[in-house]
Structures are given as C-alpha cells and as structure tokens.
Rosetta silent file (secondary structure, phi, psi, omega in degrees, C-alpha in Angstrom):
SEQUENCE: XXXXXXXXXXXXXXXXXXXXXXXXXXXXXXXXXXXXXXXXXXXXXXXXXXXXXXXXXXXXXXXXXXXXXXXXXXXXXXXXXXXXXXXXXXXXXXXXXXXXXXXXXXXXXXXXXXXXXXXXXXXXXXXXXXXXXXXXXXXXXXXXXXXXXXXXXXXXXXXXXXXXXXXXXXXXXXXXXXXXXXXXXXXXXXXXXX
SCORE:     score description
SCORE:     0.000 S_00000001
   1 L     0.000  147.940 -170.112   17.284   19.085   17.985 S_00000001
   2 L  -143.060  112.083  175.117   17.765   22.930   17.381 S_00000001
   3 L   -58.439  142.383  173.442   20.199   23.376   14.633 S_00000001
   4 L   -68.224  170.935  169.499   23.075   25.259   14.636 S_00000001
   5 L  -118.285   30.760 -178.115   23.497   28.440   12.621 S_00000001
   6 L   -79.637  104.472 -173.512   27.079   28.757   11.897 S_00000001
   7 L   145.975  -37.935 -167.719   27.709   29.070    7.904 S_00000001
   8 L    65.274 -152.194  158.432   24.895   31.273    6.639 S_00000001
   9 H   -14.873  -98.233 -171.968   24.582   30.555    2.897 S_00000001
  10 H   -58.518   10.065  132.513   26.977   28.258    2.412 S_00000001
  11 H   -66.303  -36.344  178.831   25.711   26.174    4.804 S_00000001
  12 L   -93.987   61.398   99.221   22.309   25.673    3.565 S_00000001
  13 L   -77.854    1.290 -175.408   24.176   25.070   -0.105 S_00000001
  14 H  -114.807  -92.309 -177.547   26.550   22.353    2.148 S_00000001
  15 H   -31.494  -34.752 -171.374   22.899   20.748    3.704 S_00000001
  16 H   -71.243  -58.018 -168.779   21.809   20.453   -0.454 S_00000001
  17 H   -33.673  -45.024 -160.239   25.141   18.260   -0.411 S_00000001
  18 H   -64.526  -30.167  179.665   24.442   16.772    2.552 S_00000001
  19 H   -92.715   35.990  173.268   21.121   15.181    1.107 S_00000001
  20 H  -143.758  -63.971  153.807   22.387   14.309   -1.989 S_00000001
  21 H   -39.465  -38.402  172.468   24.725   12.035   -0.064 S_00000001
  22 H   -76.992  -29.399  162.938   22.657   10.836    1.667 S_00000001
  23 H   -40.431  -75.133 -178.475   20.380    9.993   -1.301 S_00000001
  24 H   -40.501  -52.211 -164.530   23.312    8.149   -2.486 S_00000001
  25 H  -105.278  -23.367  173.353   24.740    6.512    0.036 S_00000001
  26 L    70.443  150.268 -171.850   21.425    6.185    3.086 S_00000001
  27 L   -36.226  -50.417 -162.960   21.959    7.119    6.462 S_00000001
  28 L   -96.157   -6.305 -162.781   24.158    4.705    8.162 S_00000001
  29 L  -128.486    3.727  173.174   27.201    4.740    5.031 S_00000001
  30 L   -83.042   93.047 -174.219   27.344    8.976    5.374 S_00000001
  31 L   -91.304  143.677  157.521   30.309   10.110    6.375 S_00000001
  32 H   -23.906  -79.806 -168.004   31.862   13.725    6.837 S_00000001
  33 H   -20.521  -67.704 -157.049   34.683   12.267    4.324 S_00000001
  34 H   -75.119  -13.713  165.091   32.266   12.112    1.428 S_00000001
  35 H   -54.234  -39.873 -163.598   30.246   15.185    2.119 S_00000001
  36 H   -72.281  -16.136  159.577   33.286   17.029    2.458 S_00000001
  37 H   -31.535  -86.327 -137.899   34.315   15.495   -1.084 S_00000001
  38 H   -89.336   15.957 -172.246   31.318   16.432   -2.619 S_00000001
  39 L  -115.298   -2.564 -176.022   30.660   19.347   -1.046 S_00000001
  40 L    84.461  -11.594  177.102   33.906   20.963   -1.579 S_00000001
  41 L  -105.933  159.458 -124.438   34.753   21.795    2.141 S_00000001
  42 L  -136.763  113.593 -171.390   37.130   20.704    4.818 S_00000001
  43 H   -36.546  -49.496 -169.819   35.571   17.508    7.252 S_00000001
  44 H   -59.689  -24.342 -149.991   36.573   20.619   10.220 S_00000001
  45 H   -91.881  -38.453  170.939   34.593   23.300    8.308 S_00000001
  46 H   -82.435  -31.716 -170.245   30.982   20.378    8.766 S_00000001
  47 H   -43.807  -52.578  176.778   32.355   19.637   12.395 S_00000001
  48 H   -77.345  -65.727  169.675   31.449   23.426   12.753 S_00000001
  49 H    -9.782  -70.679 -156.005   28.352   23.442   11.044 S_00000001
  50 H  -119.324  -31.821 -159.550   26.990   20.931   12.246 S_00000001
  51 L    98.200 -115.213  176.717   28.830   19.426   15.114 S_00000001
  52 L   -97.712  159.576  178.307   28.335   15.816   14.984 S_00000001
  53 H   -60.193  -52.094  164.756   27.779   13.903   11.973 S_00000001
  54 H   -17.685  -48.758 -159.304   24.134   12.488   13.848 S_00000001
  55 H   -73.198  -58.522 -165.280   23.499   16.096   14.041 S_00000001
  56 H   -74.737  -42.378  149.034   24.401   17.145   10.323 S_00000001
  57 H   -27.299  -65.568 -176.544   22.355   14.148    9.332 S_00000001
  58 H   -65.805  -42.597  174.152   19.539   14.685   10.907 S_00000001
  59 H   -64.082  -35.146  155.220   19.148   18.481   10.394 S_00000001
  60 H   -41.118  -55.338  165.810   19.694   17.322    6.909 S_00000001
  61 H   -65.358  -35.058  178.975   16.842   15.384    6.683 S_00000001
  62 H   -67.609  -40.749  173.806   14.363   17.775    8.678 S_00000001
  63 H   -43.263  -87.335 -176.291   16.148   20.453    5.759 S_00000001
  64 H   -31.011  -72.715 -171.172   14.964   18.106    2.942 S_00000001
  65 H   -46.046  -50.945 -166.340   11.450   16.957    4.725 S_00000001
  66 H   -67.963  -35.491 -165.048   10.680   20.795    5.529 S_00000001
  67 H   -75.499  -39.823  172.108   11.315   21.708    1.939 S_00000001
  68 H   -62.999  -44.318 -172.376    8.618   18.914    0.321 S_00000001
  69 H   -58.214  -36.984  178.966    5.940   20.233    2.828 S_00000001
  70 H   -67.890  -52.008 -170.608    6.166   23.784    1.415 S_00000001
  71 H   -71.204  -32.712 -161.395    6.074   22.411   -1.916 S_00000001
  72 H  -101.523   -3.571  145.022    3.298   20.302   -1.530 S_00000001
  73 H   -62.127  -32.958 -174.275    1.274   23.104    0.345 S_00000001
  74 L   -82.591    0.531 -163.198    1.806   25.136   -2.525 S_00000001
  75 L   -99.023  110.277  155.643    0.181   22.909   -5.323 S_00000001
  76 L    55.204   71.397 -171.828   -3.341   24.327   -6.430 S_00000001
  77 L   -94.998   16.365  172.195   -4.149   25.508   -3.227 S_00000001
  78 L  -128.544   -7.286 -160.620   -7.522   27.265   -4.603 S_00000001
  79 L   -88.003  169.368  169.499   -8.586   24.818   -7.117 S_00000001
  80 L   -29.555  147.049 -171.674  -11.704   22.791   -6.360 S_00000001
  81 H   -56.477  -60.452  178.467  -11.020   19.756   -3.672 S_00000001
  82 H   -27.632  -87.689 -119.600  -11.048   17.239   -6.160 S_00000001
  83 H   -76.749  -28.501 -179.400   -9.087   18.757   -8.688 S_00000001
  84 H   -74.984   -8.280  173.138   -6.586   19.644   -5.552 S_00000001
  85 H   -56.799  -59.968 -145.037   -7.100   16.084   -4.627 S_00000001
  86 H   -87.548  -13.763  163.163   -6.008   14.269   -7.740 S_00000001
  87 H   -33.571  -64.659  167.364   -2.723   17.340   -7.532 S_00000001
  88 H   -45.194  -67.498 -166.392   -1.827   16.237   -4.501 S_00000001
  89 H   -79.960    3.367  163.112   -1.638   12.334   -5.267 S_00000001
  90 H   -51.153  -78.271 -154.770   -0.063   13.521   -8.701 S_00000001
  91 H   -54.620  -34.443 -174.800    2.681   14.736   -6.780 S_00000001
  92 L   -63.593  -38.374 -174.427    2.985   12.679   -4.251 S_00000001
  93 L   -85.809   36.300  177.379    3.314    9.132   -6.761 S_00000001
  94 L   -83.746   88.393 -160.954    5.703   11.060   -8.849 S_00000001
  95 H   -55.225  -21.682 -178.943    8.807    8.970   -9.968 S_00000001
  96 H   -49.978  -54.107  141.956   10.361   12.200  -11.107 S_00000001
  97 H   -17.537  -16.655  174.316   10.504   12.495   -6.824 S_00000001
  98 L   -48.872   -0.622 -175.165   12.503    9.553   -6.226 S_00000001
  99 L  -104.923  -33.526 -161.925   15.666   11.499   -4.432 S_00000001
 100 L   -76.859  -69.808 -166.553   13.051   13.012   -1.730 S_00000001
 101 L   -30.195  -33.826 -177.037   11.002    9.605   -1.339 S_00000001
 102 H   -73.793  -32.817  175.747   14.592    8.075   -0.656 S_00000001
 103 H   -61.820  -92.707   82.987   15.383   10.661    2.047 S_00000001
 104 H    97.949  -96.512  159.667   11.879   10.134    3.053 S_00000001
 105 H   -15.988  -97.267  175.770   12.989    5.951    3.719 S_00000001
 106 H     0.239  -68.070 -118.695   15.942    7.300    5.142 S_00000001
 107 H  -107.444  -60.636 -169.128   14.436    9.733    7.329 S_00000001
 108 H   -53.360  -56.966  172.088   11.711    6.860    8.790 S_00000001
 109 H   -88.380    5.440  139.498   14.307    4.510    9.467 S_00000001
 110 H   -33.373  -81.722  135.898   16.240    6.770   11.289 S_00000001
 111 H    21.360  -84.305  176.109   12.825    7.786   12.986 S_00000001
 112 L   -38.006  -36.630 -168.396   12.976    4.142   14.435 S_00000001
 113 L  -114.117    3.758 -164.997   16.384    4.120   16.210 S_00000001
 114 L  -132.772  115.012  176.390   16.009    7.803   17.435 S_00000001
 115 L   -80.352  -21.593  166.815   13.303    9.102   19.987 S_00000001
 116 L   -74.172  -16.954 -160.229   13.942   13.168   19.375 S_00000001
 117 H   -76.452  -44.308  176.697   14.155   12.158   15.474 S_00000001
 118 H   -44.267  -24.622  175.748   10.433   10.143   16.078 S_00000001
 119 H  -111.991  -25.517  162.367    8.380   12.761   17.358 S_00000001
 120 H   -73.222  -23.389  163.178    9.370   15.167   15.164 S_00000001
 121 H   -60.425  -12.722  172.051    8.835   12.814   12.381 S_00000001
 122 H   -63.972  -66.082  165.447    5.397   12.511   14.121 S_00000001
 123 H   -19.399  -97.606  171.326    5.322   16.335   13.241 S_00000001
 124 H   -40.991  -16.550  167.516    6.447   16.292   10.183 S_00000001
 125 H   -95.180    5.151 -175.225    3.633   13.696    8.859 S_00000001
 126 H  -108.193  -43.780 -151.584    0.803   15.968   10.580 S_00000001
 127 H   -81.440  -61.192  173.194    2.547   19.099    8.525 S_00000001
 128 H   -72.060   23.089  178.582    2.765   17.254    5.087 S_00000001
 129 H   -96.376  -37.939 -150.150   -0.891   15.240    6.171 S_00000001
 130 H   -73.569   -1.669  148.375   -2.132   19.289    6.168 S_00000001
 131 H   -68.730  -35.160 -176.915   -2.844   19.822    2.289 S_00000001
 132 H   -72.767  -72.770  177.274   -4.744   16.772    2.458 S_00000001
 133 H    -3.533  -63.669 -178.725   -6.629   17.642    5.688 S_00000001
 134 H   -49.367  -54.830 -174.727   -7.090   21.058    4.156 S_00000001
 135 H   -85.674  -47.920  163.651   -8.613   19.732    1.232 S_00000001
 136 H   -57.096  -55.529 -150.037  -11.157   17.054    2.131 S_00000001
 137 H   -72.617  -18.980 -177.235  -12.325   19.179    4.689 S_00000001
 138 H   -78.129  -52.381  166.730  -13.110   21.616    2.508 S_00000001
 139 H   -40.816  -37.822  174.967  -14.373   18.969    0.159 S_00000001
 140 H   -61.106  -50.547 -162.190  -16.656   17.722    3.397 S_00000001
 141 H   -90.409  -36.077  149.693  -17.933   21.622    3.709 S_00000001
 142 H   -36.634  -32.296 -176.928  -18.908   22.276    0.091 S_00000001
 143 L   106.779  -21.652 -175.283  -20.657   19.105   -0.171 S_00000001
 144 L   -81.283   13.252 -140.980  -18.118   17.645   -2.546 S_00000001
 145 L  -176.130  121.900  171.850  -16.855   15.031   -0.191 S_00000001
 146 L  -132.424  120.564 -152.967  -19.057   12.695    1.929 S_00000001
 147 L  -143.438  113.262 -155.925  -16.323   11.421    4.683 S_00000001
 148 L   -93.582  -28.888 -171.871  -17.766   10.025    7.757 S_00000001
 149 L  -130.995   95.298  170.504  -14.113   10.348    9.743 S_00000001
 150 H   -86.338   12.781 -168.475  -11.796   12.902    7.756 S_00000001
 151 H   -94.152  -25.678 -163.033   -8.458   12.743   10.110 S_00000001
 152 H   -77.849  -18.852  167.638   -8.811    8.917    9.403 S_00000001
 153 H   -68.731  -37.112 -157.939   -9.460    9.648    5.284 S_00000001
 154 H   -85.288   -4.744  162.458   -6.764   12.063    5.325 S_00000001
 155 H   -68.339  -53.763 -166.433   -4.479    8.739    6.953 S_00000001
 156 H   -75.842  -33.527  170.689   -5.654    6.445    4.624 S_00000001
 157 H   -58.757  -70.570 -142.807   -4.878    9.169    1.332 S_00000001
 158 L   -95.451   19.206  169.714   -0.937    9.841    2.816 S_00000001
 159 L  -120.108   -6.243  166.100   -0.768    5.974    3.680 S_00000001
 160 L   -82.320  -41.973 -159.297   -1.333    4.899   -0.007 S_00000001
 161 L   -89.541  -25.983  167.077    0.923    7.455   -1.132 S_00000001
 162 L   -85.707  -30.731 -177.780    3.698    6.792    1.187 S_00000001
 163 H   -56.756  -73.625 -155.328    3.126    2.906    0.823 S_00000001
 164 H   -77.665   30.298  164.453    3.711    3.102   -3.104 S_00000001
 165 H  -121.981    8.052  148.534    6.520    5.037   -3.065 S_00000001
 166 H   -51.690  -57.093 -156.417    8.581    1.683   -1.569 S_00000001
 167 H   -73.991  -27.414  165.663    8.222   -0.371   -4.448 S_00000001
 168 H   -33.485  -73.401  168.931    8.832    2.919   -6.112 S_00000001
 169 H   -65.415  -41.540  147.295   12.326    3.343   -4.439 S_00000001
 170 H   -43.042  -27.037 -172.541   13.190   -0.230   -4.696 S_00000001
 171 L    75.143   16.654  176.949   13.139   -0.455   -8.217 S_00000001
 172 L   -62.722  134.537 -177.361   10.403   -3.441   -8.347 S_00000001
 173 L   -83.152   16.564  171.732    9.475   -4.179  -11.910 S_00000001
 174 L  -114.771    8.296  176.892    5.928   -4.719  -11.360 S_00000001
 175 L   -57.924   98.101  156.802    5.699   -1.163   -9.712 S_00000001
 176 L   -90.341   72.973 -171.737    2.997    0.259  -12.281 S_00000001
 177 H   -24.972  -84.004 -173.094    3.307    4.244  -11.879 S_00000001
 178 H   -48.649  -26.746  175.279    0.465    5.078  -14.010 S_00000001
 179 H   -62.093  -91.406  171.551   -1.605    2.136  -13.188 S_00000001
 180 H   -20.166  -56.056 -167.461   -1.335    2.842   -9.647 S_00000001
 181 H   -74.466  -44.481 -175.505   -1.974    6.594   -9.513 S_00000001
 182 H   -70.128   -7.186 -174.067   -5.170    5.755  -11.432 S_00000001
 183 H   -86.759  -30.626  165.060   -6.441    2.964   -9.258 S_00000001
 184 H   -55.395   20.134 -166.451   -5.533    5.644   -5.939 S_00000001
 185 H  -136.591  -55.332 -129.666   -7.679    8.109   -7.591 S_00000001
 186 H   -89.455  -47.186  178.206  -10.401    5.589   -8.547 S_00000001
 187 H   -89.159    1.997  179.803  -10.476    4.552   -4.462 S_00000001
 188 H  -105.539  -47.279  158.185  -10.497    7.645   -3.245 S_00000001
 189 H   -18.581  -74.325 -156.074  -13.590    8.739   -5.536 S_00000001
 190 H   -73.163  -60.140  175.088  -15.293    6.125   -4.324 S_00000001
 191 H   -59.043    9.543  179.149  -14.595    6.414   -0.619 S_00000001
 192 H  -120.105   16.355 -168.861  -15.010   10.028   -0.857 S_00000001
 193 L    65.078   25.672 -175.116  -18.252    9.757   -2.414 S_00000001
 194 L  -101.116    0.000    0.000  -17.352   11.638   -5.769 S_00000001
C-alpha cells in the first residue's frame, strides 16, 4: 500500500488519533465516526486522507510500527553489545509500552487476514529484528558473544520479547514484569555465552 499524501501536518497529527483509536477500540470496532470524534475532523475530511477506512487503518499501523523501529534503533547504539543487549530487552518488556504492543496485536492480526499487510509485516519484523542483529553480531565479532547461528539468536531474542508482551497486553495477573525481564536476560547470557 503507498499512502496517500493529502493533509500535510495535520494529517500525520490525525494518524496519532488514528492509533490511539485504534489502541482503544482494535482493528475491527474502528470506525471513521470515532476518529473523526476524537480527532476533531469531518468523517469526509479522513475519506480524503486516507480513502478507505482499510486504508487509514493500515497506514496507521505501518505509521505507529515505523515509529517504534526508529526508536528502538536509537537506544545505546555505541554501548558495548551486552550492555546494548540488556537496552534493547529493557525496552522491548516495558509495560510503560503497552499502547504500541497493543497496536503491535492489532497490527499481527490484521497481518493474518491481509496478504499486502503480511509481507510488509514480514518487513517490518526484519527492520525492528535489526538492532538486535546489529548487536550480537557485533557481540559475535568482538568476541563477546559465542552464537553458533546469529539470524536464528536474533529470532529467538525478538520471539521472547514479542511472546511476553501478550500476557502483558492481556492483563494476566501472573504476568511478572520484573521477574521476566530478568529470567530473558539470564537466558540470553547463557545462550550467548556471556
């Protein structure tokens, strides 16, 4: 999908709405009506944005999705692999994060019913996979890291951290934040040879 550009600014301030609806409400219960509520704008005024609501959805979510990868490329992108290690799976298990991780849900099971939305989400996990990548490998060429397969460590790292951000999102009460991020730090030492 190749978004429109009609709106400037206040479009991408209308796309923050749109994901904040979407937070709220998940994918399938978003209508034009309540963006245009909460967004202050006239249902005709996203028609032009965006077109269709599918459309204004979706570009929402690639909006949202694009915006965590930049942030999580930017976090301590010089310090030592470890210490950019345990950064990374800070951020990633972060309940403070709980609006993205739901878009995130969203955005997979969308993913599922949509074959243009699926391969870019294919994308989009290789682009947020590419801090990790970045850093074990570096961790592999210093010597800090002993990783017999990194694309398959760098799976197994962003498949912990997306798995524990269900129970996360769910609200399960045996969902142990702190608990967790130390035993994910504790298995990746040890499978990374640290």
């Amino acid at each position: 999908m190749s978004p429109r550009r009609a709106g400037g600014d206040k479009r991408a301030e209308v796309l923050n709405h749109v994901v904040e609806v979407l937070i709220e409400r998940g994918y399938d219960r978003t209508r034009f009506t309540d963006v245009a509520k909460v967004a202050g704008v006239a249902v005709s005024t996203l028609q032009f944005y965006f077109g269709s609501r599918d459309d204004m959805l979706v570009e929402a979510l690639h909006f949202s999705c694009a915006r965590e990868v930049e942030r999580l490329a930017a976090i301590e992108p010089d310090a030592p692999p470890w210490e950019r290690l345990v950064a990374l799976v800070n951020h990633s298990l972060d309940p403070a994060d709980e609006g993205f991780w739901r878009v995130l849900v969203e955005f997979w099971y969308a993913s599922m019913h949509d074959e243009e939305l699926r391969v870019h989400s294919e994308k989009l996990q290789r682009d947020w996979s590419k801090p990790y990548l970045d850093t074990i490998t570096g961790g592999v060429e210093t010597g800090d890291f002993t990783v017999d397969n990194i694309d398959n460590m760098v799976t197994l790292v962003v498949g912990i951290t997306d798995g524990l951000l269900l129970p996360q999102v769910l609200n399960h009460g045996y969902y142990d934040v702190e608990g967790l991020r130390k035993l994910t730090l504790d298995v990746l030492a040890k499978a990374l040879g640290v």
